[in-house]
Tab-separated table of C-alpha atoms in Angstrom:
chain	number	residue	atom	x	y	z
A	1	MET	CA	-17.056	-7.943	-16.736
A	2	SER	CA	-18.154	-4.333	-16.302
A	3	THR	CA	-15.591	-1.624	-14.893
A	4	LEU	CA	-17.652	-1.548	-11.540
A	5	ALA	CA	-17.368	-5.459	-11.319
A	6	TRP	CA	-13.580	-5.285	-11.916
A	7	ILE	CA	-13.189	-2.701	-9.239
A	8	ILE	CA	-15.185	-4.577	-6.629
A	9	ALA	CA	-13.632	-7.823	-7.343
A	10	MET	CA	-10.044	-6.641	-7.208
A	11	SER	CA	-10.479	-4.592	-4.183
A	12	ALA	CA	-12.289	-7.446	-2.282
A	13	LEU	CA	-9.646	-10.139	-3.565
A	14	GLY	CA	-6.790	-7.748	-3.020
A	15	GLY	CA	-7.685	-7.152	0.593
A	16	ALA	CA	-8.281	-10.885	1.261
A	17	LEU	CA	-4.950	-12.024	-0.273
A	18	SER	CA	-2.812	-9.546	1.291
A	19	ILE	CA	-4.295	-10.220	4.726
A	20	CYS	CA	-3.989	-13.952	4.193
A	21	ALA	CA	-0.461	-13.679	3.028
A	22	ALA	CA	0.604	-11.444	6.058
A	23	ALA	CA	-1.172	-13.602	8.527
A	24	ALA	CA	0.665	-16.798	7.167
A	25	ALA	CA	4.073	-15.003	7.386
A	26	VAL	CA	3.358	-13.692	10.745
A	27	TYR	CA	2.232	-16.993	12.079
A	28	SER	CA	5.090	-18.867	10.812
A	29	ALA	CA	7.469	-16.185	12.159
A	30	GLY	CA	9.751	-16.362	9.317
A	31	THR	CA	11.928	-13.102	9.298
A	32	HIS	CA	13.404	-13.945	6.018
A	33	ARG	CA	9.999	-14.123	4.550
A	34	VAL	CA	9.254	-10.442	5.722
A	35	THR	CA	12.400	-9.201	3.953
A	36	ALA	CA	11.482	-11.047	0.889
A	37	LEU	CA	7.981	-9.587	0.775
A	38	VAL	CA	9.236	-5.819	1.460
A	39	SER	CA	11.767	-6.235	-1.507
A	40	TYR	CA	9.318	-7.595	-3.876
A	41	ALA	CA	6.679	-5.050	-2.843
A	42	ILE	CA	9.235	-2.253	-3.791
A	43	GLY	CA	9.934	-3.606	-7.235
A	44	ALA	CA	6.182	-3.978	-7.804
A	45	MET	CA	5.270	-0.449	-6.808
A	46	LEU	CA	8.365	1.047	-8.719
A	47	GLY	CA	7.441	-1.067	-11.791
A	48	ALA	CA	3.863	-0.054	-11.565
A	49	VAL	CA	4.746	3.710	-11.153
A	50	PHE	CA	7.191	3.998	-13.958
A	51	LEU	CA	5.990	1.425	-16.464
A	52	GLU	CA	2.212	1.872	-16.392
A	53	ILE	CA	0.788	4.547	-14.131
A	54	LEU	CA	2.822	7.566	-14.762
A	55	PRO	CA	2.889	7.166	-18.679
A	56	HIS	CA	-0.915	6.863	-18.573
A	57	ALA	CA	-1.114	9.987	-16.463
A	58	LEU	CA	1.199	12.030	-18.790
A	59	GLU	CA	-0.601	10.810	-21.943
A	60	HIS	CA	-4.036	11.856	-20.758
A	61	GLY	CA	-3.006	14.898	-18.642
A	62	ASP	CA	-1.039	18.123	-18.829
A	63	PRO	CA	2.501	16.951	-17.876
A	64	GLU	CA	3.335	20.063	-15.777
A	65	THR	CA	0.021	19.735	-13.860
A	66	VAL	CA	0.857	15.927	-13.568
A	67	ALA	CA	4.177	16.832	-12.092
A	68	VAL	CA	2.967	19.373	-9.663
A	69	ALA	CA	0.436	16.781	-8.437
A	70	ILE	CA	2.848	14.277	-7.783
A	71	LEU	CA	5.216	16.965	-5.972
A	72	PHE	CA	2.521	17.990	-3.724
A	73	GLY	CA	1.192	14.546	-3.378
A	74	ILE	CA	4.622	13.572	-1.944
A	75	LEU	CA	4.628	16.308	0.415
A	76	ALA	CA	1.171	15.488	1.580
A	77	PHE	CA	2.005	11.871	2.331
A	78	PHE	CA	4.930	13.156	4.455
A	79	ILE	CA	2.808	15.462	6.350
A	80	LEU	CA	0.290	12.817	6.794
A	81	GLU	CA	2.784	10.335	8.136
A	82	LYS	CA	4.332	13.022	10.589
A	83	LEU	CA	0.627	13.366	11.902
A	84	VAL	CA	0.516	9.694	12.287
A	85	LEU	CA	3.849	9.790	14.239
A	86	TRP	CA	3.003	12.733	16.416
A	87	ARG	CA	-0.364	10.811	17.503
A	88	HIS	CA	1.575	7.662	18.259
A	89	CYS	CA	4.584	9.284	20.038
A	90	HIS	CA	5.026	11.852	22.924
A	91	GLN	CA	7.710	12.972	25.118
A	92	ASP	CA	10.400	11.254	22.963
A	93	HIS	CA	8.666	7.914	23.757
A	94	CYS	CA	6.963	6.109	20.645
A	95	GLU	CA	4.003	4.153	21.704
A	96	ALA	CA	4.375	1.721	18.780
A	97	HIS	CA	7.762	0.831	20.045
A	98	GLU	CA	6.844	0.479	23.690
A	99	VAL	CA	4.180	-2.045	22.581
A	100	GLN	CA	6.734	-4.308	21.193
A	101	GLU	CA	8.874	-4.276	24.313
A	102	THR	CA	6.321	-4.208	27.089
A	103	GLN	CA	3.111	-6.083	27.693
A	104	HIS	CA	-0.313	-5.517	26.231
A	105	ASP	CA	-1.701	-2.054	26.205
A	106	HIS	CA	-5.535	-3.158	26.451
A	107	GLY	CA	-5.875	-2.747	22.651
A	108	ARG	CA	-5.067	1.017	22.481
A	109	SER	CA	-2.327	0.796	19.840
A	110	GLY	CA	-4.285	-1.886	17.904
A	111	LEU	CA	-7.420	0.278	17.857
A	112	MET	CA	-5.433	3.254	16.328
A	113	VAL	CA	-3.673	0.922	13.723
A	114	LEU	CA	-7.117	-0.505	12.700
A	115	ILE	CA	-8.487	3.229	12.182
A	116	GLY	CA	-5.536	4.287	10.288
A	117	ASP	CA	-5.416	1.195	8.317
A	118	THR	CA	-9.155	1.500	7.348
A	119	PHE	CA	-8.639	5.085	5.969
A	120	HIS	CA	-5.531	3.715	3.992
A	121	ASN	CA	-7.658	0.901	2.527
A	122	PHE	CA	-10.348	3.492	1.408
A	123	VAL	CA	-7.818	5.513	-0.346
A	124	ASP	CA	-6.431	2.502	-2.124
A	125	GLY	CA	-9.895	1.626	-3.427
A	126	ILE	CA	-10.087	5.167	-4.767
A	127	LEU	CA	-6.789	4.719	-6.542
A	128	ILE	CA	-7.879	1.309	-7.849
A	129	ALA	CA	-11.182	2.668	-9.328
A	130	THR	CA	-9.254	5.537	-10.898
A	131	ALA	CA	-6.913	3.133	-12.839
A	132	PHE	CA	-9.699	0.927	-13.841
A	133	LEU	CA	-11.615	4.089	-15.266
A	134	GLN	CA	-8.578	4.448	-17.586
A	135	SER	CA	-8.424	1.076	-18.776
A	136	THR	CA	-8.736	-2.487	-17.375
A	137	GLU	CA	-5.185	-3.215	-18.010
A	138	LEU	CA	-3.936	-0.194	-15.859
A	139	GLY	CA	-6.515	-1.220	-13.195
A	140	ILE	CA	-5.210	-4.826	-12.875
A	141	VAL	CA	-1.537	-3.695	-12.710
A	142	THR	CA	-2.320	-0.943	-10.122
A	143	ALA	CA	-4.322	-3.359	-7.986
A	144	LEU	CA	-1.518	-5.985	-8.155
A	145	ALA	CA	1.123	-3.128	-7.025
A	146	ILE	CA	-1.263	-2.068	-4.123
A	147	ILE	CA	-1.824	-5.782	-3.004
A	148	ALA	CA	2.086	-6.449	-3.194
A	149	HIS	CA	2.680	-3.431	-0.727
A	150	GLU	CA	-0.165	-4.189	1.353
A	151	ILE	CA	1.256	-7.526	2.413
A	152	PRO	CA	4.316	-6.206	4.445
A	153	GLN	CA	1.976	-3.388	5.691
A	154	GLU	CA	-0.735	-5.877	6.967
A	155	LEU	CA	2.165	-7.915	8.220
A	156	GLY	CA	3.215	-4.992	10.519
A	157	ASP	CA	-0.352	-4.280	11.554
A	158	PHE	CA	-0.687	-7.958	12.793
A	159	VAL	CA	2.219	-7.725	15.023
A	160	VAL	CA	1.011	-4.469	16.611
A	161	LEU	CA	-2.596	-6.169	17.120
A	162	LEU	CA	-1.051	-9.218	18.677
A	163	HIS	CA	1.188	-7.210	21.122
A	164	SER	CA	-1.759	-5.074	21.805
A	165	GLY	CA	-3.896	-7.978	23.049
A	166	PHE	CA	-5.684	-9.090	20.221
A	167	SER	CA	-5.911	-12.980	19.635
A	168	ARG	CA	-4.883	-14.229	16.366
A	169	ALA	CA	-8.517	-14.958	15.336
A	170	LYS	CA	-9.569	-11.496	16.237
A	171	ALA	CA	-6.486	-9.698	14.573
A	172	PHE	CA	-7.256	-11.650	11.379
A	173	ALA	CA	-11.057	-10.772	11.416
A	174	PHE	CA	-10.506	-7.071	12.192
A	175	ASN	CA	-7.958	-6.700	9.518
A	176	LEU	CA	-10.336	-8.527	7.089
A	177	LEU	CA	-13.127	-6.202	7.952
A	178	SER	CA	-10.784	-3.130	7.556
A	179	SER	CA	-10.085	-4.319	4.132
A	180	MET	CA	-13.751	-3.791	3.136
A	181	ALA	CA	-12.955	-0.218	3.130
A	182	THR	CA	-11.273	-0.645	-0.228
A	183	VAL	CA	-14.422	-1.924	-1.870
A	184	VAL	CA	-16.263	1.144	-0.370
A	185	GLY	CA	-13.684	3.564	-1.656
A	186	GLY	CA	-13.685	2.055	-4.911
A	187	THR	CA	-17.352	1.926	-5.464
A	188	ILE	CA	-17.686	5.447	-4.288
A	189	ALA	CA	-14.905	6.497	-6.489
A	190	TYR	CA	-16.444	4.747	-9.630
A	191	PHE	CA	-19.697	6.745	-9.347
A	192	ALA	CA	-17.904	10.182	-8.634
A	193	LEU	CA	-14.965	10.039	-10.989
A	194	SER	CA	-16.896	8.621	-13.788
A	195	LYS	CA	-18.628	11.985	-13.990
A	196	LEU	CA	-15.391	13.727	-13.367
A	197	GLU	CA	-13.393	11.979	-16.121
A	198	GLY	CA	-10.823	14.995	-16.706
A	199	TRP	CA	-9.607	14.446	-12.990
A	200	SER	CA	-8.506	10.876	-13.579
A	201	PRO	CA	-4.831	11.813	-14.753
A	202	TYR	CA	-4.436	13.821	-11.450
A	203	MET	CA	-5.730	11.089	-9.385
A	204	LEU	CA	-3.299	8.740	-11.009
A	205	SER	CA	-0.502	11.211	-9.950
A	206	ILE	CA	-1.557	10.902	-6.320
A	207	ALA	CA	-1.310	6.951	-6.689
A	208	VAL	CA	2.249	7.633	-8.032
A	209	ALA	CA	2.958	9.935	-5.084
A	210	SER	CA	1.725	7.292	-2.630
A	211	MET	CA	3.618	4.572	-4.204
A	212	LEU	CA	6.928	6.334	-4.458
A	213	TYR	CA	6.701	7.806	-1.073
A	214	VAL	CA	5.840	4.130	0.478
A	215	ALA	CA	8.517	2.607	-1.416
A	216	ILE	CA	11.412	5.185	-1.087
A	217	ALA	CA	10.530	6.646	2.464
A	218	ASP	CA	9.348	3.618	4.191
A	219	LEU	CA	10.251	0.365	2.558
A	220	ILE	CA	13.626	0.995	1.164
A	221	PRO	CA	15.315	2.286	4.336
A	222	SER	CA	14.278	-0.852	6.102
A	223	LEU	CA	16.351	-3.051	3.568
A	224	HIS	CA	19.496	-1.019	4.814
A	225	LYS	CA	19.277	-2.827	8.062
A	226	ARG	CA	21.078	-5.793	6.404
A	227	ALA	CA	24.026	-4.690	4.737
A	228	GLU	CA	25.838	-8.241	3.941
A	229	LEU	CA	26.673	-8.890	0.194
A	230	HIS	CA	24.142	-12.026	0.173
A	231	ALA	CA	21.437	-9.955	1.647
A	232	THR	CA	21.862	-7.197	-0.760
A	233	VAL	CA	21.935	-9.515	-3.849
A	234	GLN	CA	18.709	-11.107	-2.564
A	235	GLN	CA	17.012	-7.922	-2.075
A	236	VAL	CA	18.195	-6.518	-5.648
A	237	SER	CA	17.008	-9.812	-7.193
A	238	LEU	CA	13.534	-9.537	-5.527
A	239	ILE	CA	13.236	-5.887	-6.620
A	240	LEU	CA	14.079	-6.704	-10.070
A	241	LEU	CA	11.556	-9.756	-9.787
A	242	GLY	CA	8.695	-7.084	-8.648
A	243	ILE	CA	9.621	-4.753	-11.570
A	244	LEU	CA	9.511	-7.739	-14.038
A	245	SER	CA	6.262	-9.109	-12.935
A	246	ILE	CA	4.617	-5.779	-13.440
A	247	TRP	CA	6.130	-5.372	-16.941
A	248	GLY	CA	4.953	-9.051	-17.724
A	249	VAL	CA	1.457	-8.409	-16.569
A	250	GLY	CA	1.388	-5.288	-18.439
A	251	ARG	CA	2.543	-6.938	-21.587
A	252	LEU	CA	0.299	-9.903	-21.214
A	253	LEU	CA	-2.936	-7.779	-20.561
A	254	GLY	CA	-1.730	-5.327	-23.520
A	255	ALA	CA	-1.538	-8.222	-25.771
A	256	HIS	CA	-4.989	-9.482	-24.934
A	257	GLY	CA	-6.493	-6.057	-24.585
C-alpha cells in the first residue's frame, strides 16, 4: 500500500471503529465498560508517546526545538480547552452539565459537540498523516493510540447528543459523518507535509502534546472518582495493558518492517 492509502484507510477505519465501539458501550449502558475504555486509552496514549512518537521526533528533529514545541503544544491545548469551557459555560452554570440533568435543549449542545468533534477529528487526521510520513510502523501505532482515546471521547459525545434530543440513529449517523473529517485532515496533510518534510518532527511534537494533555489532564482525573483498591488495581492493569499493546504492535511491525 502507498503512504496515502495507509493514511486514508487508517483514518476511515479508525473513525468507524471508535464510533461503533462507543455506540455499543452507550447502548449497553455498562458503566464498568466506560472505565475500562478510559483506562486502556490512557495506557495506549502514554505508550505511543514515550515508546514510539517522542523517540522518532527526537531522532529526526532538534531536541531543544522538540521540547519547546511540546511545551507550547500543552499550553495551547490548555487554552483551547478553556475556550471550549467558556463557550459552554456561563454565569457559573455549565450547559453541558445542565443537559444531563434536564430535558432536551433542542439540539443546541449536540450541535456544538459535533462542531468541536469535527475539528478535533480533522487535527487527528493531520497527526496520523504526519506519523505515516515518518514510517508506516509509526503511523499504525499513532493511529491505534488515537483510536483508543477516541472511543471514550465518542462515548461522551453520544451521551450529550442523546440528551440533546438526537435519536440513537441520528446520533450514530452524525458522529460517523463527523469522523470523516479525519480522512480530510489526513489527505490534506499528506500533500502539504510531503513538501515540508522538515516540519514532521515538530508536528509529531504536537501529537505528543495532544496525547499527554488528554491523558493527564482529562482522562486520569476521571479515574480518581473510584478510589477503592479493586478499582485501582483494575485501572492500573488496564493502563499497563494499553502500554503493552502499543509496545507489542511496535515490535511486531518493526520485525516485519
